[in-house]
Short mmCIF file of C-alpha atoms in Angstrom, two decimals:
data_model
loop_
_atom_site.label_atom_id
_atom_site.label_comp_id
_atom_site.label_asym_id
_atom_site.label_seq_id
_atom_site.Cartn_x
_atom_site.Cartn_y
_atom_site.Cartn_z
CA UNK Z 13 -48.88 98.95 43.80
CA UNK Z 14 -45.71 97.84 41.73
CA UNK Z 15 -43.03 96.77 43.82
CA UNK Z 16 -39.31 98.32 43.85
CA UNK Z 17 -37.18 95.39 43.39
CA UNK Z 18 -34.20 97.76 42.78
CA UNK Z 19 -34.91 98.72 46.57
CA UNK Z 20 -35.79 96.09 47.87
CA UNK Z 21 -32.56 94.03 46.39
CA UNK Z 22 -30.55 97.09 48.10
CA UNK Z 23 -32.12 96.70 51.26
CA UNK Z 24 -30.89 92.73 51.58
CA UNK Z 25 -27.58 93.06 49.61
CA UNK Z 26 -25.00 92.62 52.53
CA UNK Z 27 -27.26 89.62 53.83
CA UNK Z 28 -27.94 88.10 50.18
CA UNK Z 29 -23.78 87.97 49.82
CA UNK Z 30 -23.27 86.85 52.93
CA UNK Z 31 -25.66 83.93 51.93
CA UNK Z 32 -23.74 84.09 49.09
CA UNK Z 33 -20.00 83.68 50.70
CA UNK Z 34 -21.48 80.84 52.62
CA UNK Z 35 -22.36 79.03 49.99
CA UNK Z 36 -18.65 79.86 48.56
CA UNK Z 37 -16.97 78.62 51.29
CA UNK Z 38 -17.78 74.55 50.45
CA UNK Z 39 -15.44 72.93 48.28
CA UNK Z 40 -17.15 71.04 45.41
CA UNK Z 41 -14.92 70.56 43.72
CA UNK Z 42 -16.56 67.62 42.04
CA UNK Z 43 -13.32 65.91 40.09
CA UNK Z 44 -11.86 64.84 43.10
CA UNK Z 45 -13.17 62.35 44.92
CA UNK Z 46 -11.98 63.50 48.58
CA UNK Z 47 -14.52 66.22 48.03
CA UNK Z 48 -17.42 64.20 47.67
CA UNK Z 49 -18.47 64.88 50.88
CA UNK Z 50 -18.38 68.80 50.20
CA UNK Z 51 -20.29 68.48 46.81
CA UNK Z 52 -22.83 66.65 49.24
CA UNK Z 53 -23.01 69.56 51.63
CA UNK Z 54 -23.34 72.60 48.58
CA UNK Z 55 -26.19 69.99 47.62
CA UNK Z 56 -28.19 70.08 51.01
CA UNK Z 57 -27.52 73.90 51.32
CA UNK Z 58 -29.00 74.71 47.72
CA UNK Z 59 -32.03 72.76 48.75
CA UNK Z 60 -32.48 74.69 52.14
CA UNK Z 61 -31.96 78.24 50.12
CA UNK Z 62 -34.74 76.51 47.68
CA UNK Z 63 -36.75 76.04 50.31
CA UNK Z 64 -36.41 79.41 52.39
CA UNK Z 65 -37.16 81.02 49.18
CA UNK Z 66 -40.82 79.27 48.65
CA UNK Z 67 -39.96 76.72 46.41
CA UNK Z 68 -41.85 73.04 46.24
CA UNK Z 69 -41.02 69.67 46.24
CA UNK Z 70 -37.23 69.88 46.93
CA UNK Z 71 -35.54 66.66 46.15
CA UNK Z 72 -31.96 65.67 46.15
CA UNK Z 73 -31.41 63.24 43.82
CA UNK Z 74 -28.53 60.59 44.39
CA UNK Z 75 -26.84 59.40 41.13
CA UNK Z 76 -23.94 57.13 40.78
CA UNK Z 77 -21.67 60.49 40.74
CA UNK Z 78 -23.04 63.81 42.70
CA UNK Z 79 -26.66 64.35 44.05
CA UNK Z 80 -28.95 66.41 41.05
CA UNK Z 81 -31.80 69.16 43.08
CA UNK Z 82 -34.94 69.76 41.77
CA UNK Z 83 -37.32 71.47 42.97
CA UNK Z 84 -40.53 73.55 41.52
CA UNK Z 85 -43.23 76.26 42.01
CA UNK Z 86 -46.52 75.81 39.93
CA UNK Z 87 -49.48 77.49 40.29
CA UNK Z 88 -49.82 79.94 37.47
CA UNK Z 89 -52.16 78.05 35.35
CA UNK Z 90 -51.75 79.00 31.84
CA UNK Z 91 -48.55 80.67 31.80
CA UNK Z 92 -45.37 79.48 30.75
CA UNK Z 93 -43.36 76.93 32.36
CA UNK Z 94 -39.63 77.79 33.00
CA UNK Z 95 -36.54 75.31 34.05
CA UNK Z 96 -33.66 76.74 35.36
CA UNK Z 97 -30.91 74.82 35.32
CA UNK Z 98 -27.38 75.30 36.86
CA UNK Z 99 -24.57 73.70 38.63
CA UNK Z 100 -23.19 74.06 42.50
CA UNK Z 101 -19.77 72.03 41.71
CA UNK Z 102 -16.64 73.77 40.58
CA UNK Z 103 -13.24 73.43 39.00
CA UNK Z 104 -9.95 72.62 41.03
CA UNK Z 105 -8.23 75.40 42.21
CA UNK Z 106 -4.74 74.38 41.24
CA UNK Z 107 -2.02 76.22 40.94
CA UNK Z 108 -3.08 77.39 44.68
CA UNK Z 109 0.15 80.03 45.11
CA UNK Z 110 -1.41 82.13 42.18
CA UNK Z 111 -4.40 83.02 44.27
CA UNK Z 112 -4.62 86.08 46.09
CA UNK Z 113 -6.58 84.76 48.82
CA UNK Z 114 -7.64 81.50 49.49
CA UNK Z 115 -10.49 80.30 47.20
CA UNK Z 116 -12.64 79.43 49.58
CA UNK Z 117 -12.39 82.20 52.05
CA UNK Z 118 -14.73 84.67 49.89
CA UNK Z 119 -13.48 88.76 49.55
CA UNK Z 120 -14.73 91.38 48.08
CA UNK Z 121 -11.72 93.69 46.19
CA UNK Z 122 -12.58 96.68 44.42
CA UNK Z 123 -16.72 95.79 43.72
CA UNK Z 124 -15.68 92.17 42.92
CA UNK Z 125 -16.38 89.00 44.72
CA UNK Z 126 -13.22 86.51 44.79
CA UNK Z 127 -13.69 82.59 45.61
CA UNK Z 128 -13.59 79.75 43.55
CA UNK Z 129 -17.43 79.90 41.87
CA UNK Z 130 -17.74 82.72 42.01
CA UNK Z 131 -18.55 83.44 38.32
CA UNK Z 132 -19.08 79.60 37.47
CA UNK Z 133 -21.67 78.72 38.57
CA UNK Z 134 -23.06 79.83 42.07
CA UNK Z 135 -22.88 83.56 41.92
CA UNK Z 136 -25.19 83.13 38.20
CA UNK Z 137 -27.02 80.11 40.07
CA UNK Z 138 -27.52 82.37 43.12
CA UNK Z 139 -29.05 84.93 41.55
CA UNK Z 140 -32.07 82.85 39.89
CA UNK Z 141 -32.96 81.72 43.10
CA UNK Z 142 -33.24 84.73 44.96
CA UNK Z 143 -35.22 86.10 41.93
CA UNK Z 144 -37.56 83.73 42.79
CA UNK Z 145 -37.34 84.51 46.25
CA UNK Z 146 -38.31 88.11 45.57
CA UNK Z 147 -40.79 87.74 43.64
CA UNK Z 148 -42.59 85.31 46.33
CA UNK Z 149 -41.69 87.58 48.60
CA UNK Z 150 -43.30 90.76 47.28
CA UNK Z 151 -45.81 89.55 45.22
CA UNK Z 152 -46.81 86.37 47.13
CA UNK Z 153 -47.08 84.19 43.72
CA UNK Z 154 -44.59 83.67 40.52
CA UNK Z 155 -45.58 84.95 36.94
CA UNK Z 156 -44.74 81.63 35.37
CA UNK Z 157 -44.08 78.25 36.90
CA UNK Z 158 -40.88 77.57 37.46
CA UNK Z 159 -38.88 74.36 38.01
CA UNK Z 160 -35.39 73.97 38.85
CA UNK Z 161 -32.73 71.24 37.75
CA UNK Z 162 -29.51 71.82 39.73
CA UNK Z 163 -26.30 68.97 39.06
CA UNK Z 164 -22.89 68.98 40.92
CA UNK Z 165 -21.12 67.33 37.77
CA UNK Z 166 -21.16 69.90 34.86
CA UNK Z 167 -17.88 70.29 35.37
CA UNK Z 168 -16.95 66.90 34.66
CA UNK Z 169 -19.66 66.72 31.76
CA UNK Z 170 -22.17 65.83 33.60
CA UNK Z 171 -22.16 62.03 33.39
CA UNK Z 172 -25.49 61.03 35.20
CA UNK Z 173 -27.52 64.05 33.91
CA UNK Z 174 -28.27 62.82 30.73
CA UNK Z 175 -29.72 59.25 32.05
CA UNK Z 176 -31.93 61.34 34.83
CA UNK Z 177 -32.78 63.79 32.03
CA UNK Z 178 -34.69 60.46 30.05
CA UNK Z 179 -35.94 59.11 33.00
CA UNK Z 180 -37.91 62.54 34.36
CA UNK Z 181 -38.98 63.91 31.19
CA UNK Z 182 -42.29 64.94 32.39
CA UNK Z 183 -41.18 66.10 35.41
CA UNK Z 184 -38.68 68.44 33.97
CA UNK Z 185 -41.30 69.70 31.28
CA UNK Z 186 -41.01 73.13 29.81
CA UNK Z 187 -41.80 75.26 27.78
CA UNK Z 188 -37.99 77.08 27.83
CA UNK Z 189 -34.54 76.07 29.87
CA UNK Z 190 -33.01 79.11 31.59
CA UNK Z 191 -29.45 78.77 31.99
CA UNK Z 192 -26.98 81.55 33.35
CA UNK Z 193 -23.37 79.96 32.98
CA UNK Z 194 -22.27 82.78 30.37
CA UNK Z 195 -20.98 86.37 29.68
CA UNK Z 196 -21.83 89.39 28.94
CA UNK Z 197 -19.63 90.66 25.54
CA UNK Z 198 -17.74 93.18 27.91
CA UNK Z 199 -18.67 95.76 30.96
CA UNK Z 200 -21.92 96.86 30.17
CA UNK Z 201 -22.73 94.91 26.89
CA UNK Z 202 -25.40 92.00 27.39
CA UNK Z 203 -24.82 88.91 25.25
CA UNK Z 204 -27.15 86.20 24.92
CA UNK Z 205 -25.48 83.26 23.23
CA UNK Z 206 -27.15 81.66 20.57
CA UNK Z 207 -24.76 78.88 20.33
CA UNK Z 208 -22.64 76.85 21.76
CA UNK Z 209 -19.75 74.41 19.93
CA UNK Z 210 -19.64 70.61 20.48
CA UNK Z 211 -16.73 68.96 21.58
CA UNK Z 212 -14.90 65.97 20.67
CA UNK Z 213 -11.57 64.95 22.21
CA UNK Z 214 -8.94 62.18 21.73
CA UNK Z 215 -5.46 60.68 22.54
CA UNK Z 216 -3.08 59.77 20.21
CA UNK Z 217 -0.12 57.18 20.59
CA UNK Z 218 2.42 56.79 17.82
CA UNK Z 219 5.27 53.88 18.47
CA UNK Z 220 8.13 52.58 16.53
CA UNK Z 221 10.78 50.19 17.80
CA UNK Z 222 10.09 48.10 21.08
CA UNK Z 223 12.81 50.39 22.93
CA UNK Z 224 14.50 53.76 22.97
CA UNK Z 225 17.52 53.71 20.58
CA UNK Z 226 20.87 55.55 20.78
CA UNK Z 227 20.90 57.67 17.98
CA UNK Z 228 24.39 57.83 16.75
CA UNK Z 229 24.50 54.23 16.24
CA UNK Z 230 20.70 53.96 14.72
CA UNK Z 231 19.96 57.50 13.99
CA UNK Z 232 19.46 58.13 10.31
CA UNK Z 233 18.59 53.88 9.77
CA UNK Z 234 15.50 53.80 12.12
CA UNK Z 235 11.86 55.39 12.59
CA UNK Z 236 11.90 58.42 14.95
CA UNK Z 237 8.58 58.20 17.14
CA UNK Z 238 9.25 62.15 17.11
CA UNK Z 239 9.58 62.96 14.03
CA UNK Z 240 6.73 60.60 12.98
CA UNK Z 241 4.14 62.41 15.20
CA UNK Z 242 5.22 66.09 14.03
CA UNK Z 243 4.75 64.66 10.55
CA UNK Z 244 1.33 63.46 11.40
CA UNK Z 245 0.22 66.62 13.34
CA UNK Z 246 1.31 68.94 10.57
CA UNK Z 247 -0.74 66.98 8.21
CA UNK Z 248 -3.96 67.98 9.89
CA UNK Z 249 -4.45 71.49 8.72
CA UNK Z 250 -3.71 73.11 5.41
CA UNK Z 251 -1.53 76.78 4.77
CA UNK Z 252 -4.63 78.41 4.90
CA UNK Z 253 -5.45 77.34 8.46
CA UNK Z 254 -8.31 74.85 7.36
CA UNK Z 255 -8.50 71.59 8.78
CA UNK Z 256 -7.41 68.98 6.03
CA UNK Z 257 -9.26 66.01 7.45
CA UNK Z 258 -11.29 64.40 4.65
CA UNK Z 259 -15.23 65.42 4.86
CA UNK Z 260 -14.39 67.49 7.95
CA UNK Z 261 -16.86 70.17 7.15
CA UNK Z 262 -19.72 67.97 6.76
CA UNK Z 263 -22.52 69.57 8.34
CA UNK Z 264 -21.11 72.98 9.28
CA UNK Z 265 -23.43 75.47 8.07
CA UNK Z 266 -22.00 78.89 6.18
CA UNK Z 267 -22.32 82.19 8.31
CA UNK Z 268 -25.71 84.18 7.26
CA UNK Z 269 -25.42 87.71 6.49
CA UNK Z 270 -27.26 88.51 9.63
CA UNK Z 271 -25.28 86.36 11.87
CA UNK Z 272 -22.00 88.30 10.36
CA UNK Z 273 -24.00 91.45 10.96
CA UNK Z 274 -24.17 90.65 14.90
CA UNK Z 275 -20.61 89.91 14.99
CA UNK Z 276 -19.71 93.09 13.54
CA UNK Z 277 -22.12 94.89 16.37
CA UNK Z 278 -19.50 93.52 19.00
CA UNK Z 279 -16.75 95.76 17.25
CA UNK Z 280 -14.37 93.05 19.06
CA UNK Z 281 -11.06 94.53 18.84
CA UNK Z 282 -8.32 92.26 17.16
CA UNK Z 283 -5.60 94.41 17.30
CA UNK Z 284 -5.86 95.05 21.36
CA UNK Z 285 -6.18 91.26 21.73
CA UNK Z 286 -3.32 90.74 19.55
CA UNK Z 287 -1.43 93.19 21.45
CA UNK Z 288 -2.84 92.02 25.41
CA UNK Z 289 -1.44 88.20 24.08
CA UNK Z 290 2.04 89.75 23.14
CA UNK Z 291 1.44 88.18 19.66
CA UNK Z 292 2.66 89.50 16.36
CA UNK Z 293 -0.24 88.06 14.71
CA UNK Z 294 -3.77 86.62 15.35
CA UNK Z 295 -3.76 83.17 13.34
CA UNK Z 296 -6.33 81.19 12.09
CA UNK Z 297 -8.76 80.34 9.23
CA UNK Z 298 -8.98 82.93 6.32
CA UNK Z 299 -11.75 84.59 5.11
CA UNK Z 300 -13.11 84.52 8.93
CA UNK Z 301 -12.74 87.36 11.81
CA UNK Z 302 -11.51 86.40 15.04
CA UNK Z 303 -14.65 86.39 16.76
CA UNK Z 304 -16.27 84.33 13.92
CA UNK Z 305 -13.69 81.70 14.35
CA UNK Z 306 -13.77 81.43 17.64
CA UNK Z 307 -17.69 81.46 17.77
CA UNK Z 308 -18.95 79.77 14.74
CA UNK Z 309 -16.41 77.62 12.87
CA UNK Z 310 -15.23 74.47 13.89
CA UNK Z 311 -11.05 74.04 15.44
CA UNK Z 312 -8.98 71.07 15.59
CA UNK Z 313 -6.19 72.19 18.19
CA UNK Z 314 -3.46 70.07 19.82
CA UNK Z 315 -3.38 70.40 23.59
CA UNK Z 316 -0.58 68.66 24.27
CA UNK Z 317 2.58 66.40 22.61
CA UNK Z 318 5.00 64.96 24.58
CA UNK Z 319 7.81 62.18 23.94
CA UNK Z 320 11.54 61.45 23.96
CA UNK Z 321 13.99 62.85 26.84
CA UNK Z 322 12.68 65.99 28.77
CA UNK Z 323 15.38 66.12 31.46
CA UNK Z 324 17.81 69.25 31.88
CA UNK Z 325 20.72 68.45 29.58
CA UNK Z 326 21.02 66.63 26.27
CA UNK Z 327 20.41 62.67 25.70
CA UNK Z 328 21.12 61.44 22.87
CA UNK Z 329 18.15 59.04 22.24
CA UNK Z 330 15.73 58.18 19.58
CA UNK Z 331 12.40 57.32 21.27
CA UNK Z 332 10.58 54.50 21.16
CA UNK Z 333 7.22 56.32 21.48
CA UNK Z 334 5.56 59.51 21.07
CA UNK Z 335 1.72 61.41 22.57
CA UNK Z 336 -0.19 63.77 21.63
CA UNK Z 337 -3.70 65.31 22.98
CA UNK Z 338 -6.21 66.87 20.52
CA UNK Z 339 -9.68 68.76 21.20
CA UNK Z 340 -12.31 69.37 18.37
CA UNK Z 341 -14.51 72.33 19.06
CA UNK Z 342 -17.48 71.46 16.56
CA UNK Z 343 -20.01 73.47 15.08
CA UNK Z 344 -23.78 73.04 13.51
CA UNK Z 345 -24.89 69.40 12.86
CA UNK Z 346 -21.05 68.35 13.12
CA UNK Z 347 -21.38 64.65 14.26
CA UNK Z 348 -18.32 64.15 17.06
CA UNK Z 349 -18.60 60.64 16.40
CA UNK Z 350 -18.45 61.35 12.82
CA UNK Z 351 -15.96 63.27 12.91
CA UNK Z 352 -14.18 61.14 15.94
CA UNK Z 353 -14.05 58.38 13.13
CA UNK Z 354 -12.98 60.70 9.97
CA UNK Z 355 -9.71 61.95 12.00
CA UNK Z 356 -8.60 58.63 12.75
CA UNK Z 357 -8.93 57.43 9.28
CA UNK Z 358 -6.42 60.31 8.39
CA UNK Z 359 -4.13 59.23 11.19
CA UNK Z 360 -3.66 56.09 9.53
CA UNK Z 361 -3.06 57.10 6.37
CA UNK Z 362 -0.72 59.58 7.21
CA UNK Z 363 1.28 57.91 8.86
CA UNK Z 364 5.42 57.41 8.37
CA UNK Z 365 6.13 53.83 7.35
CA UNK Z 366 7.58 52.28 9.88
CA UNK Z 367 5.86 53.86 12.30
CA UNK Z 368 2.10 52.61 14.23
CA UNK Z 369 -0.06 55.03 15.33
CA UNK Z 370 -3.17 54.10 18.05
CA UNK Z 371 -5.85 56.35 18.50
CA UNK Z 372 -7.93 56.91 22.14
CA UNK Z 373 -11.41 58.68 21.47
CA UNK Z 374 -12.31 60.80 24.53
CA UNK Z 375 -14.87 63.29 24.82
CA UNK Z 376 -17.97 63.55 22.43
CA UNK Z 377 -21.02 66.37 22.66
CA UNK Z 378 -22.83 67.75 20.08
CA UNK Z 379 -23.16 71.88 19.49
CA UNK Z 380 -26.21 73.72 20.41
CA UNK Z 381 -27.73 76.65 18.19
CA UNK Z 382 -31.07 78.50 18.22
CA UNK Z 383 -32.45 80.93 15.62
CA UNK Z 384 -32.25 84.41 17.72
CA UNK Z 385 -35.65 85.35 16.18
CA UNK Z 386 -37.33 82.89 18.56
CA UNK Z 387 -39.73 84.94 20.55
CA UNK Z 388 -38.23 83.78 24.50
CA UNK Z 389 -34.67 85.23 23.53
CA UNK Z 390 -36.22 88.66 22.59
CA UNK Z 391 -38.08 88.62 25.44
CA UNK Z 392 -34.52 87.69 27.46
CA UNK Z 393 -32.97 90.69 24.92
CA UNK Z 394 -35.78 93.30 26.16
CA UNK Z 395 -35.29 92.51 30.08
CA UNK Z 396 -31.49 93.11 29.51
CA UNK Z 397 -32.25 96.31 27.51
CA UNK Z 398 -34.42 97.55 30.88
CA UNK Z 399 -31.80 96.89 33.31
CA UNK Z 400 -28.73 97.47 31.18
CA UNK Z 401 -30.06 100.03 29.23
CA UNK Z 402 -28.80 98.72 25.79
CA UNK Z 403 -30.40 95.55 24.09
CA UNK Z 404 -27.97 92.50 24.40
CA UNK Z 405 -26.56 91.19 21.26
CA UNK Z 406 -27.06 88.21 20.21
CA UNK Z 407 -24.03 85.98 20.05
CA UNK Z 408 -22.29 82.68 19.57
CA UNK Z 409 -19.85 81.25 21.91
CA UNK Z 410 -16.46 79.21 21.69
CA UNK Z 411 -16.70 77.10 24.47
CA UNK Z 412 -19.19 73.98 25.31
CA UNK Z 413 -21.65 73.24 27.75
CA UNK Z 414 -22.63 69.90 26.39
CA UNK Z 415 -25.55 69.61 28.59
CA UNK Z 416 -27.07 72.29 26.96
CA UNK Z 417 -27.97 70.48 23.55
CA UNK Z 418 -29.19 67.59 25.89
CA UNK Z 419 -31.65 69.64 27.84
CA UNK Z 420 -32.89 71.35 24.70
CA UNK Z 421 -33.15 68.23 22.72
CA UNK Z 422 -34.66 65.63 25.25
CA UNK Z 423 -37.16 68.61 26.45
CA UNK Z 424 -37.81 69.99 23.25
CA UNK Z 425 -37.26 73.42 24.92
CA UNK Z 426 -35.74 76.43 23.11
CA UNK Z 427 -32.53 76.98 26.24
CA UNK Z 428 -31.99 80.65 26.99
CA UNK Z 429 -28.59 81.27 28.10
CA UNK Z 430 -28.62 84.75 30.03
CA UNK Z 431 -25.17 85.27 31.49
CA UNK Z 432 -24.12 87.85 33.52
CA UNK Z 433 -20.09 86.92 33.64
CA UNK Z 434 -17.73 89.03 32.03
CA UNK Z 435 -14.73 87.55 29.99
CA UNK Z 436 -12.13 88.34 32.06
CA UNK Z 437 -13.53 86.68 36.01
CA UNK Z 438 -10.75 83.73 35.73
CA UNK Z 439 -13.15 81.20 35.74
CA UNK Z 440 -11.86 77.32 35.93
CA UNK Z 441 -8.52 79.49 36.75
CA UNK Z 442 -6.71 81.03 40.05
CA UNK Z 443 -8.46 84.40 41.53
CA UNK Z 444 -11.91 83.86 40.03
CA UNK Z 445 -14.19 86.47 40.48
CA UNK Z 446 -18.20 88.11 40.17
CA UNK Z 447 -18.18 91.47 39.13
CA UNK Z 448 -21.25 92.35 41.86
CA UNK Z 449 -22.10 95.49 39.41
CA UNK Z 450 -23.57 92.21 37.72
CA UNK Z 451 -24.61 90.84 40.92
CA UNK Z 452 -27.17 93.73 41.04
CA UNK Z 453 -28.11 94.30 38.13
CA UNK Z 454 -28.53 90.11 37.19
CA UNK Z 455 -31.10 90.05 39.84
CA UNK Z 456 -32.90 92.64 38.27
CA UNK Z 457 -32.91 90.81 34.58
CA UNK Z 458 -34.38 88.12 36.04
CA UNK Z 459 -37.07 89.68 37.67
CA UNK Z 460 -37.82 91.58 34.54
CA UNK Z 461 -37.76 88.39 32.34
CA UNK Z 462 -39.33 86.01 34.54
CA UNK Z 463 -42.64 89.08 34.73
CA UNK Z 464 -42.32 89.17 30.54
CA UNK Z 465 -42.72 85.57 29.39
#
């Protein structure tokens, strides 16, 4: 007899959120350090549900940071081995008057759910695990064997992963990473991403004289800190909206035909974007659509510059020093080191004489891509198809999850990113939110895929 999951999920929905809005109400936030003690406590509850759900072997693992879970189930000899991963921390919830409702006192508006995590991560977390609760459940065994690796620091990139990673390679063995910390394209339309962009980050410091100046008596005979760091950020892309680092593009690979093809399929909508932003354009590398530059070519964007007087009112000062903060989004076999090294060469040679500029590297993580062809993302692209009803596209994403390249590489495991987000939940922002249309029908995926591979 084939089970019902779509029934039996409906017959434990109100007690699966509840579980849910528990797990919701415990501040991990893991950046800040009073809240180490709640990251703890989201730890020790994810191994209970791990256990109530028939899992093996739960460990919490201390690290030098925040504690990493595993746990595993394997007795289907011969079949595929899966490892889930996920994270139980979350972002801050700064600014807090924006929310609607506190972000840790869980609601449910108009089919949403609203608390901080919601969306990212333990809604998607929640779901794999009580997708391997159901299947226990109603079939008394799993299709596959299935471990789980579970880390309360992703969202401070996941410092101490890595070293555990090395040091539990055969325990963490797999033949494929599930990971649901993505999107679907919009309501409705699956994505699986087939890529992720790396990251590399830095601080830059440009200083003149050894104090602010007055600038009718030295202005026009001096170095302006200001002026030298505008100079120096303008030279770093061209009129075309290409980055004009030297050797900058080394290693980023040229869009296929077919990858174009499944950016078309998204029929992303520039013009609604443009007009949702208040813009009057969309800017950014030509020859390239919107979603193609955001997905698959590499950025240099300032996040910040700051310098000189900031007060209300005018002072008439030329300063002594000037900041800026830059993020890299990087792309194919882009080395962040590489290109960490490249962009401070072309700091210091274009530089205003009489001006010194010091660079701070910050952030380095290297982008993750997997042919789409590769049998485990059809498989992932056929379970959405049965629940959704329309095959999920296969995509590439903006963002960076640096620990996905790390799992993939140190497991040699193709990672399956099945999201079941949408674009719009506010996640790392105020009034985050889990569209529980997704809720439903996530639990069902997994089921489905989990039963295919």
């Amino acid at each position: 007899m084939t089970t019902d999951y779509k029934a039996y999920f409906e017959s434990l929905r109100e007690q699966h959120l509840d579980q849910l809005k528990e797990l919701l109400t415990i501040p991990s936030i893991s950046a800040l350090s009073e809240h180490k003690p709640d990251v703890a406590k989201a730890a020790a509850w994810i191994a209970d549900a791990l256990r109530t759900a028939g899992l093996e072997h739960v460990e919490i693992h201390e690290t030098k940071g925040h504690p990493i879970i595993y746990a595993d189930h394997l007795h289907a000899p011969g079949k595929p081995t899966v490892l889930i991963y996920g994270h139980y921390d979350v972002q801050p919830v700064d600014p807090l008057h924006l929310w609607e409702t506190p972000p840790f006192e869980p609601s449910i508006r108009d089919g949403k759910l609203y608390a901080r995590g919601a969306t990212d991560d333990k809604g998607q977390l929640f779901l794999h695990i009580k997708a391997v609760e159901a299947l226990l459940s109603q079939e008394s065994a799993l299709p596959v064997n299935v471990k789980f690796c579970i880390e309360g620091e992703e969202e401070v990139s996941s410092p101490n992963l890595p070293l555990f990673l090395q040091d539990n390679k055969e325990k963490l063995a797999a033949d494929v990473v599930l990971i649901s910390d993505t999107s679907l394209i919009e309501k409705g339309k699956p994505a699986i991403s087939t890529g992720l962009r790396g990251l590399c980050s830095l601080e830059i410091s440009v200083h003149t004289a050894n104090t602010d100046l007055h600038s009718g008596t030295f202005g026009g005979g001096v170095p302006n800190a200001l002026h030298a760091m505008v100079s120096l950020l303008a030279s770093l892309h061209d009129e075309q909206g290409r980055i004009a680092v030297d050797g900058f593009y080394k290693g980023v690979p040229e869009l296929s035909s077919e990858m174009r093809a499944e950016f078309e399929k998204q029929n992303f909508n520039e013009e609604g974007l443009r007009t949702d932003l208040g813009l009057d354009t969309l800017y950014g590398e030509e020859g390239y659509s919107f979603v193609e530059r955001t997905g698959a070519r590499p950025t240099l964007e300032l996040n910040g510059v700051y310098g000189g007087f900031q007060g209300e009112g005018s002072k008439t000062v030329i300063p002594k020093e000037a900041h800026a903060k830059i993020t890299c989004r990087l792309v194919g076999d882009q080395d962040p080191q590489d290109m960490l090294d490249k962009i401070e060469r072309h700091l210091h040679s274009h530089i205003q004489p009489g001006a010194k500029v010091v660079v701070k590297p910050m952030e380095k993580a290297f982008a993750f891509n997997i042919d789409p062809s590769h049998p485990m993302l059809q498989k992932a692209a056929d379970a959405y198809e049965r629940v959704y009803g329309t095959r999920a596209l296969f995509t590439k994403d903006g963002g960076s999850i640096p620990i996905v390249a790390k799992l993939s590489r140190v497991l040699s495991a193709p990672a399956v990113m099945m999201g079941f987000g949408l674009p719009d939940e506010n996640l790392h922002a105020p009034n985050e939110h889990f569209n529980l249309e997704n809720f439903d029908k996530g639990l069902l995926t997994l089921v489905e895929y989990l039963k295919m591979i």
